[in-house]
Short mmCIF file of C-alpha atoms and ligand atoms in Angstrom, two decimals:
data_model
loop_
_atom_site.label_atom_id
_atom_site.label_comp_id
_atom_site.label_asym_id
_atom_site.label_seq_id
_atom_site.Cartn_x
_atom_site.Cartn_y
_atom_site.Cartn_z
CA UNK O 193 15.62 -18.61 -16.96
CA UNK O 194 17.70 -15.96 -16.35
CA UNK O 195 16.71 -14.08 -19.69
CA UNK O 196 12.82 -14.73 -18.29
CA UNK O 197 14.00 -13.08 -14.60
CA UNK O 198 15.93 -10.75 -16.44
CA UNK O 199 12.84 -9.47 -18.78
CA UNK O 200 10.25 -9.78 -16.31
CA UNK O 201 9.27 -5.93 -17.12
CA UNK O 202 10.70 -4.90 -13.89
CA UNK O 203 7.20 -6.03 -11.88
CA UNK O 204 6.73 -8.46 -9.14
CA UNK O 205 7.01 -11.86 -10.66
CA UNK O 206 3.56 -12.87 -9.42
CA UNK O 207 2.39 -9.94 -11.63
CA UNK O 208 4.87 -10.20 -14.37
CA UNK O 209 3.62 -11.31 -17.91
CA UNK O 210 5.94 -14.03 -17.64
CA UNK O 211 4.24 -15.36 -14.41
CA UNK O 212 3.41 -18.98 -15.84
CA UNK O 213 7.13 -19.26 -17.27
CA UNK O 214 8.96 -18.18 -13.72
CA UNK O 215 6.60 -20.34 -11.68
CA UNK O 216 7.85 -23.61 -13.63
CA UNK O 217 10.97 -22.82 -13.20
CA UNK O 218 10.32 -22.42 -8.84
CA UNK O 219 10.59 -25.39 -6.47
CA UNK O 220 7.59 -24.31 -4.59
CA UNK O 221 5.79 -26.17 -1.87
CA UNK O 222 2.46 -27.24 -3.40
CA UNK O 223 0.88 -24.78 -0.66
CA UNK O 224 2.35 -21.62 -1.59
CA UNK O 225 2.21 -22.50 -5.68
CA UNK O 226 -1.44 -23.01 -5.00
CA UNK O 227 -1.53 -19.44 -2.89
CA UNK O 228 0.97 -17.86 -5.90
CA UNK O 229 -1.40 -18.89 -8.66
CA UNK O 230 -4.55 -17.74 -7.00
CA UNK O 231 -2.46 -14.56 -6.19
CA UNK O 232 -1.29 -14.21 -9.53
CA UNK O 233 -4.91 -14.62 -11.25
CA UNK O 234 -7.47 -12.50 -8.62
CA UNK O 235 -4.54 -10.55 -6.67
CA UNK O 236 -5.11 -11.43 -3.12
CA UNK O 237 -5.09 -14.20 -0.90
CA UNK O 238 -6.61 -14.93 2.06
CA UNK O 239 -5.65 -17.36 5.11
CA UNK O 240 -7.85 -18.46 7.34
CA UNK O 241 -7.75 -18.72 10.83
CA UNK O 242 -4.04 -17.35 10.55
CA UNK O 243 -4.11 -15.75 14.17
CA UNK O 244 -5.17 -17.41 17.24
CA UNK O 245 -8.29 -15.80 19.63
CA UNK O 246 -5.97 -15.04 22.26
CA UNK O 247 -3.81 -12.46 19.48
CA UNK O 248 -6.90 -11.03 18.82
CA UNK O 249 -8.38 -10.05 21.82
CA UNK O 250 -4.72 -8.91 23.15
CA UNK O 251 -4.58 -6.68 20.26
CA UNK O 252 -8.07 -5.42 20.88
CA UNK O 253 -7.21 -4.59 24.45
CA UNK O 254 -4.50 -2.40 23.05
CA UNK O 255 -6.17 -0.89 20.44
CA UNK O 256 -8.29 0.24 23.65
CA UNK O 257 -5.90 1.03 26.10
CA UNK O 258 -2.91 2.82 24.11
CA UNK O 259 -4.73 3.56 21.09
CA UNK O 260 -7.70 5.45 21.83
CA UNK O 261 -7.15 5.95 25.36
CA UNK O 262 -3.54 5.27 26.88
CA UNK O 263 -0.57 6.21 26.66
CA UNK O 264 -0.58 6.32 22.95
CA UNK O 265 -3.60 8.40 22.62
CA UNK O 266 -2.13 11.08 20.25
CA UNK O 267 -1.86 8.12 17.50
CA UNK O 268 -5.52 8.26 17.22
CA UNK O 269 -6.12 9.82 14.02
CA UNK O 270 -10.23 9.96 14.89
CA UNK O 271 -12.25 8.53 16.73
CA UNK O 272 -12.30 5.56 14.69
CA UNK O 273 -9.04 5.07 13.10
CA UNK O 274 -5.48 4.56 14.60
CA UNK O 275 -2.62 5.18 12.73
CA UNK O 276 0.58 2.92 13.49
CA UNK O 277 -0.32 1.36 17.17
CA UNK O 278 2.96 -0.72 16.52
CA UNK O 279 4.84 1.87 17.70
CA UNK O 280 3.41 1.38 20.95
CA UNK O 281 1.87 -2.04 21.57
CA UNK O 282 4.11 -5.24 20.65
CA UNK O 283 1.20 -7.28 19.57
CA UNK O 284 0.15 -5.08 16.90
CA UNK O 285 4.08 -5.10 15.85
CA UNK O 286 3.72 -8.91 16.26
CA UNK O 287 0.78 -9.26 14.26
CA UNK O 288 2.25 -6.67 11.62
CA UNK O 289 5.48 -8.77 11.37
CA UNK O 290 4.22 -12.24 11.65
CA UNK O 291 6.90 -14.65 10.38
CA UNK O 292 4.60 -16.75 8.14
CA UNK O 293 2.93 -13.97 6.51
CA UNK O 294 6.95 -12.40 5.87
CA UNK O 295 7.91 -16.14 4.55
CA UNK O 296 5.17 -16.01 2.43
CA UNK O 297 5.26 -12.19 0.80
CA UNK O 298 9.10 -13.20 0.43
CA UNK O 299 8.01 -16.01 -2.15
CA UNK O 300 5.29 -14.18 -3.74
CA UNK O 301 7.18 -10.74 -4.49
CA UNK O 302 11.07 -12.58 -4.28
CA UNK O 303 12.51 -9.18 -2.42
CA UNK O 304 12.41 -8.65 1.51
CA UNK O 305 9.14 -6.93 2.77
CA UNK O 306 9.76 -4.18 4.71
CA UNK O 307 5.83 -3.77 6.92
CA UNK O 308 6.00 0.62 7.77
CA UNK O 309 2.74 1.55 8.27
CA UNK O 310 -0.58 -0.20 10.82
CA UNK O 311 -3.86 1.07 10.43
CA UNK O 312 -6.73 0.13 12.95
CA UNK O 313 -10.23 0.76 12.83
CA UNK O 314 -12.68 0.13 16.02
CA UNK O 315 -15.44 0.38 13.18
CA UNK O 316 -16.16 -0.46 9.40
CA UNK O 317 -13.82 2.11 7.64
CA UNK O 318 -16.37 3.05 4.91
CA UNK O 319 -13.08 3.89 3.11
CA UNK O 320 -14.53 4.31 -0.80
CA UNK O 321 -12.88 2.40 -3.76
CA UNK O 322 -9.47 3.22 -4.06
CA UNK O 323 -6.13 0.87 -4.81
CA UNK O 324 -3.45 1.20 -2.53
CA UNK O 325 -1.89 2.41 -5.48
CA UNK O 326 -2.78 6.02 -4.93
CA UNK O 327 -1.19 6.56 -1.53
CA UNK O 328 2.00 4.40 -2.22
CA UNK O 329 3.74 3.22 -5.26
CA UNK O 330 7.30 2.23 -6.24
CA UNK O 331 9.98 2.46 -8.84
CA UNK O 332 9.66 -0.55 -10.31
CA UNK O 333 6.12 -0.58 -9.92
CA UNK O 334 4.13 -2.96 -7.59
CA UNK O 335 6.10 -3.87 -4.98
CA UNK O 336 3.47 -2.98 -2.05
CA UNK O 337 0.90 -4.91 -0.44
CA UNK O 338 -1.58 -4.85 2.27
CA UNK O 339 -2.26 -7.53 5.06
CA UNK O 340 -5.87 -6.97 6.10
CA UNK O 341 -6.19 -9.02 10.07
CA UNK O 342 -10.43 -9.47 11.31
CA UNK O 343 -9.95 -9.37 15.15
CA UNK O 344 -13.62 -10.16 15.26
CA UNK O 345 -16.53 -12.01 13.13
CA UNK O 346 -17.45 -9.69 10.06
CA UNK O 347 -20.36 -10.17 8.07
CA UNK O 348 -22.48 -7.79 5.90
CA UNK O 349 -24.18 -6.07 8.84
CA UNK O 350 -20.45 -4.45 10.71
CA UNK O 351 -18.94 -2.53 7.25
CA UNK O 352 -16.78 -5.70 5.36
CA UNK O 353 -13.95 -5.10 3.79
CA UNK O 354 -15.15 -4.87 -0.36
CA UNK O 355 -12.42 -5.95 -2.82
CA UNK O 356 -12.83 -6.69 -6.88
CA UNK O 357 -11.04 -9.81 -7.69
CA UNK O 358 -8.76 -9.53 -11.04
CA UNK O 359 -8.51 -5.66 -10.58
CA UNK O 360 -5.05 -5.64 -9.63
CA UNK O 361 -4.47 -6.23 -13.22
CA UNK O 362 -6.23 -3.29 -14.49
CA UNK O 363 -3.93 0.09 -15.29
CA UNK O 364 -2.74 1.85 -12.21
CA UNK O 365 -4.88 5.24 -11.70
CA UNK O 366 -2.78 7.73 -10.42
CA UNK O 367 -4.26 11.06 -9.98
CA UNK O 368 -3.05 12.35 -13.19
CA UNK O 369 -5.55 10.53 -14.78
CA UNK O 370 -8.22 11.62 -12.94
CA UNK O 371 -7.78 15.57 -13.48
CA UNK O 372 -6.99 17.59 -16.45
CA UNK O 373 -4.33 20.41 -15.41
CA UNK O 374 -0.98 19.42 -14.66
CA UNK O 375 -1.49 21.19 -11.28
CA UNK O 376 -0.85 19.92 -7.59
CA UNK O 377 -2.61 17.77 -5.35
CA UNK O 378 -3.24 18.05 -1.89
CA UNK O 379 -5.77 15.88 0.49
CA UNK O 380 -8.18 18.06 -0.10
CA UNK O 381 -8.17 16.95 -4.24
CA UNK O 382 -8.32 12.90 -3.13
CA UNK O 383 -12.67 13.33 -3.27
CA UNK O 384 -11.91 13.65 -6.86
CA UNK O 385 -10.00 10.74 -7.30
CA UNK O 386 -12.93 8.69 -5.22
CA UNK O 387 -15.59 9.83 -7.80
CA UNK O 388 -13.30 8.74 -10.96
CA UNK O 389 -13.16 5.25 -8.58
CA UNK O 390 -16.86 5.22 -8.12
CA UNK O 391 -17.61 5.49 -11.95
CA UNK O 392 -14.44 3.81 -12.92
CA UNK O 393 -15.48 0.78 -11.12
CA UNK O 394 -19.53 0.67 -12.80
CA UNK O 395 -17.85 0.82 -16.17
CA UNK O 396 -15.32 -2.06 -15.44
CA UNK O 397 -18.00 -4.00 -13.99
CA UNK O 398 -15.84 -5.91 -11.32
CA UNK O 399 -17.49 -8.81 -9.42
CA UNK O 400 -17.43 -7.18 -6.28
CA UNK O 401 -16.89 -9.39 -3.01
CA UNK O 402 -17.19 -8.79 0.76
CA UNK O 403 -14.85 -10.21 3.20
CA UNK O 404 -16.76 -12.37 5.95
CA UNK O 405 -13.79 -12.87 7.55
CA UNK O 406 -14.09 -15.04 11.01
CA UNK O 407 -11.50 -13.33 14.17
CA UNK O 408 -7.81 -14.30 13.14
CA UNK O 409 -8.39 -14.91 9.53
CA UNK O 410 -6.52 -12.29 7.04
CA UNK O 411 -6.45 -10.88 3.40
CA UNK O 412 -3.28 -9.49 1.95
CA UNK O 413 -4.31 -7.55 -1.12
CA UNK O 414 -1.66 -6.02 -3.75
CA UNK O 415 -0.95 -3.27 -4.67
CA UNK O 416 -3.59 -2.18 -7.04
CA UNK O 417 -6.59 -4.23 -6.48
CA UNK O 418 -9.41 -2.06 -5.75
CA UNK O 419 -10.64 -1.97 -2.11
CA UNK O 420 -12.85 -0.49 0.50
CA UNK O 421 -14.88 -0.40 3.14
CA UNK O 422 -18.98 -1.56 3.54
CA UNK O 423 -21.65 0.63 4.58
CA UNK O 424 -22.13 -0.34 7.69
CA UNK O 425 -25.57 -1.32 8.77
CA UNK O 426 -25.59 -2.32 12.37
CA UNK O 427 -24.28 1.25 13.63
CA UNK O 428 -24.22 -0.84 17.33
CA UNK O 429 -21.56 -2.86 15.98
CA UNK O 430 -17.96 -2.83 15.95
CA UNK O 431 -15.41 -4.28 13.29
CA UNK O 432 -11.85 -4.18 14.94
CA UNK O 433 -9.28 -4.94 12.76
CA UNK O 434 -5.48 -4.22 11.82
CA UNK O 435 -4.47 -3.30 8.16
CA UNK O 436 -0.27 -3.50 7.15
CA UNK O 437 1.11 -1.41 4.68
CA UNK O 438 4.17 -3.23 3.29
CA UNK O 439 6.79 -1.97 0.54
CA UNK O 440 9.66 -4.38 -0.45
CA UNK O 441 13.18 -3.98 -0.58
CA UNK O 442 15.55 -2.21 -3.57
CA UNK O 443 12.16 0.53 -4.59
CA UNK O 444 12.10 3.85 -4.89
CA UNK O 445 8.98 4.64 -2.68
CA UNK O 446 6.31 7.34 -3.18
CA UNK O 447 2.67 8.65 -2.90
CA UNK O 448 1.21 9.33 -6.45
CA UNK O 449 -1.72 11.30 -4.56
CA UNK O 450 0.80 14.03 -3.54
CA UNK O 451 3.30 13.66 -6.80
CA UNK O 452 2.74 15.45 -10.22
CA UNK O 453 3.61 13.11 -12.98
CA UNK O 454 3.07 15.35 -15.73
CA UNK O 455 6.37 17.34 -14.29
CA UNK O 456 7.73 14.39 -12.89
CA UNK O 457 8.47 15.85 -9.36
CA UNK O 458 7.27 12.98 -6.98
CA UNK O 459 6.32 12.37 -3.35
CA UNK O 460 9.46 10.68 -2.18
CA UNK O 461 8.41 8.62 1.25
CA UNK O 462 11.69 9.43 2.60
CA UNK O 463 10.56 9.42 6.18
CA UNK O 464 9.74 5.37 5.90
CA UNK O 465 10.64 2.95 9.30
CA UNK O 466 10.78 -0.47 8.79
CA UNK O 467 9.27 -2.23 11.52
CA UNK O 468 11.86 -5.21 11.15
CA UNK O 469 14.71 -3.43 12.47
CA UNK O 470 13.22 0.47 13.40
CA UNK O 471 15.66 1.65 10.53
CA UNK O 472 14.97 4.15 8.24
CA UNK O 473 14.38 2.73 4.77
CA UNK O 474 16.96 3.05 2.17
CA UNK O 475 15.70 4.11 -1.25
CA UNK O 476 16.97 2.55 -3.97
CA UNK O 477 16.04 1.55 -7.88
CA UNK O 478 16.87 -2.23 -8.09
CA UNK O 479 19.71 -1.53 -6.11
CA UNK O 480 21.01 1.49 -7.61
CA UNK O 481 21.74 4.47 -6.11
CA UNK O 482 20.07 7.38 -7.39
CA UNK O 483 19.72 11.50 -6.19
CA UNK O 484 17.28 13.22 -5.26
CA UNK O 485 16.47 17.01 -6.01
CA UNK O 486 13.79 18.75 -3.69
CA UNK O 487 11.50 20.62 -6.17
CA UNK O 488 8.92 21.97 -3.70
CA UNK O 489 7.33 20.48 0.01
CA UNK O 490 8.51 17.17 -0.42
CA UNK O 491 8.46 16.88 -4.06
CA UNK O 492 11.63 15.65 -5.78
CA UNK O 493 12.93 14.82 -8.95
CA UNK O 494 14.83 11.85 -9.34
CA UNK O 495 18.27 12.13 -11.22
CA UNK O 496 20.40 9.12 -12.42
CA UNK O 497 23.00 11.76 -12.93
CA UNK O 498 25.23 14.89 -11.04
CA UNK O 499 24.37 12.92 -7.85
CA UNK O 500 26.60 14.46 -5.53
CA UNK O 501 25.60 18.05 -7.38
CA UNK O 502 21.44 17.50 -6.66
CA UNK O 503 21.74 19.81 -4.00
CA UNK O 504 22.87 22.57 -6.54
CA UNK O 505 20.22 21.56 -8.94
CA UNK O 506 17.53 21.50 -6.42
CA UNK O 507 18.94 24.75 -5.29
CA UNK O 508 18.46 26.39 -8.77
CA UNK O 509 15.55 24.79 -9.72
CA UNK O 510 13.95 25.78 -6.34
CA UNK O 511 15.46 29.52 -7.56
CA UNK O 512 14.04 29.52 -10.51
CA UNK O 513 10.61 28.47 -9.26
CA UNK O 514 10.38 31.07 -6.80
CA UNK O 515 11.39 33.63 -9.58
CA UNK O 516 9.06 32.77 -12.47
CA UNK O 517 6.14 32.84 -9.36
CA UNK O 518 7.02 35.92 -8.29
CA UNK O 519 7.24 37.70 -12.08
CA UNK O 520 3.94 35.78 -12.71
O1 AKG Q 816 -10.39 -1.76 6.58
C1 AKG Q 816 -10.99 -1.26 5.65
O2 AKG Q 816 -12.23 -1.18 5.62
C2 AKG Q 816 -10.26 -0.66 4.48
C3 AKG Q 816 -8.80 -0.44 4.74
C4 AKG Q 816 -8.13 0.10 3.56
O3 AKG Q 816 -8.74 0.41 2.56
C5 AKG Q 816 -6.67 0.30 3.49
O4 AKG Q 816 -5.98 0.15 4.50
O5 AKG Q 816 -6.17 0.62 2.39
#
């Protein structure tokens, strides 16, 4: 078994080749085998009726009160959207860090999950197709998840939550793939990756499926399966919810929108807080150390190699950079 563990390709064992193999081998409940399969085959899961009313509407109230309009007003990204409430309201951090939910990702990904990031919308997010995968990835790959919480009835009318079953197992699209020059991106570039999604998705031919979620009940997607948000057609109506961005422990952690792979300078996401213990998250590949050379903004290569001279080498390559711009 530990060959199998040992040549699990360096992915999540729930997405590893060898899935089948490691399962056997795991004294699982029946519960969460039945919730690892399911996982394993269609990459989410959902549990139903996971919070109570009462967590619900207390989060709602907050989303209210120190999201949009409290103390905590400056988190508001828009109008809409509210980007990490838990800093300010302990029932969003409770919700974010529910004990059950950590249990469970801690069976289903066998590393610590470290929840750094809440997202809440007041209304459908009419977020196009995308995979998590684009704003945050991880050396080894796949070890990030989302935990989608209804705090009210959806249905097709308030802008569900769309997911494609089975697409966490097609190839990551990183947004190398989706333009030709080995140049930067920026924000500004991710329309382009949404329009590769958009046709990507009509030539894959997903089944597509809409979350009617009931208030309390919750999807945690991984990384890669392909998500969004529904048009929404009852503009009167809201659809609160709470979204948790979760990495797990011993990754290297980074955005592929703002990395270029072609040059292999990535978007470290140095400035991560785990919401278990407010630290700052250490970065690590499988529990080795490894240095990091700024390139440019907060693009870095990684070294395995002169770590306590990356300083120098960023220095020179930053140097050298500025040099061939400026005889350009
Ligand atoms: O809540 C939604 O509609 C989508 C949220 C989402 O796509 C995300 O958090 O990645």
């Amino acid at each position: 078994m530990k060959v199998l563990e040992n040549i699990s390709c360096n992915l999540p064992w729930i997405e590893s080749p060898f899935f089948e193999k490691i399962l056997e081998s795991k004294q699982l409940s029946v519960e969460y085998k039945e919730i690892a399969k399911y996982y394993n085959e269609n990459g989410y899961a959902v549990l139903k009726n996971h919070f109570t009313e009462e967590q619900a509407d207390r989060l709602v109230v907050d989303i209210f009160n120190k999201g949009f309009n409290g103390d905590g007003k400056e988190i508001a990204v828009d109008e809409n959207r509210i980007q990490d409430l838990w800093k300010v309201s302990e029932i969003s951090k409770d919700i974010a860090t529910d004990q059950r939910i950590l249990d469970l990702l801690k069976v289903l990904y066998d590393r610590n999950p470290i929840p750094f990031q809440t997202l809440n919308f007041k209304k459908g997010s009419t977020q196009a197709a995308h995979s998590d995968s684009i704003h945050f990835s991880s050396f080894p790959e796949k070890y990030m998840c989302g935990i989608w919480v209804a705090l009210e009835d959806v249905d097709e009318t308030n802008g569900p939550l769309f997911y494609y079953p089975k697409s966490h197992k097609l190839p990551e699209i990183k947004f190398q793939h989706v333009r030709k020059t080995s140049s930067y991106a920026t924000w500004k570039n991710y329309s382009e990756y949404e329009r590769y999604m958009e046709e990507y998705v009509k030539v894959i031919n997903p089944n597509k499926f809409t979350f009617k979620a009931k208030k309390g009940d919750v999807l945690i997607w991984s990384s890669n399966v392909i998500h969004g948000g529904s048009k929404i057609i009852d503009e009167n109506r809201t659809r609160l919810s709470q979204v948790t961005h979760v990495f797990f422990e011993n990754c290297i952690y980074y955005s592929p929108l703002y990395s270029n792979q072609i040059t292999g300078e990535y978007a470290i996401k140095n400035n991560l807080i785990n919401m278990l213990d407010g630290k700052s998250v250490n970065q690590n590949y499988n529990g080795e150390s490894l240095a990091f050379s700024r390139i440019r903004n907060n693009n870095y290569l990684i070294l395995n190699y002169f770590k306590s001279f990356s300083r120098i080498i960023s220095f020179t390559f930053l140097l050298v950079h500025q040099l061939r711009k400026l005889l350009k």
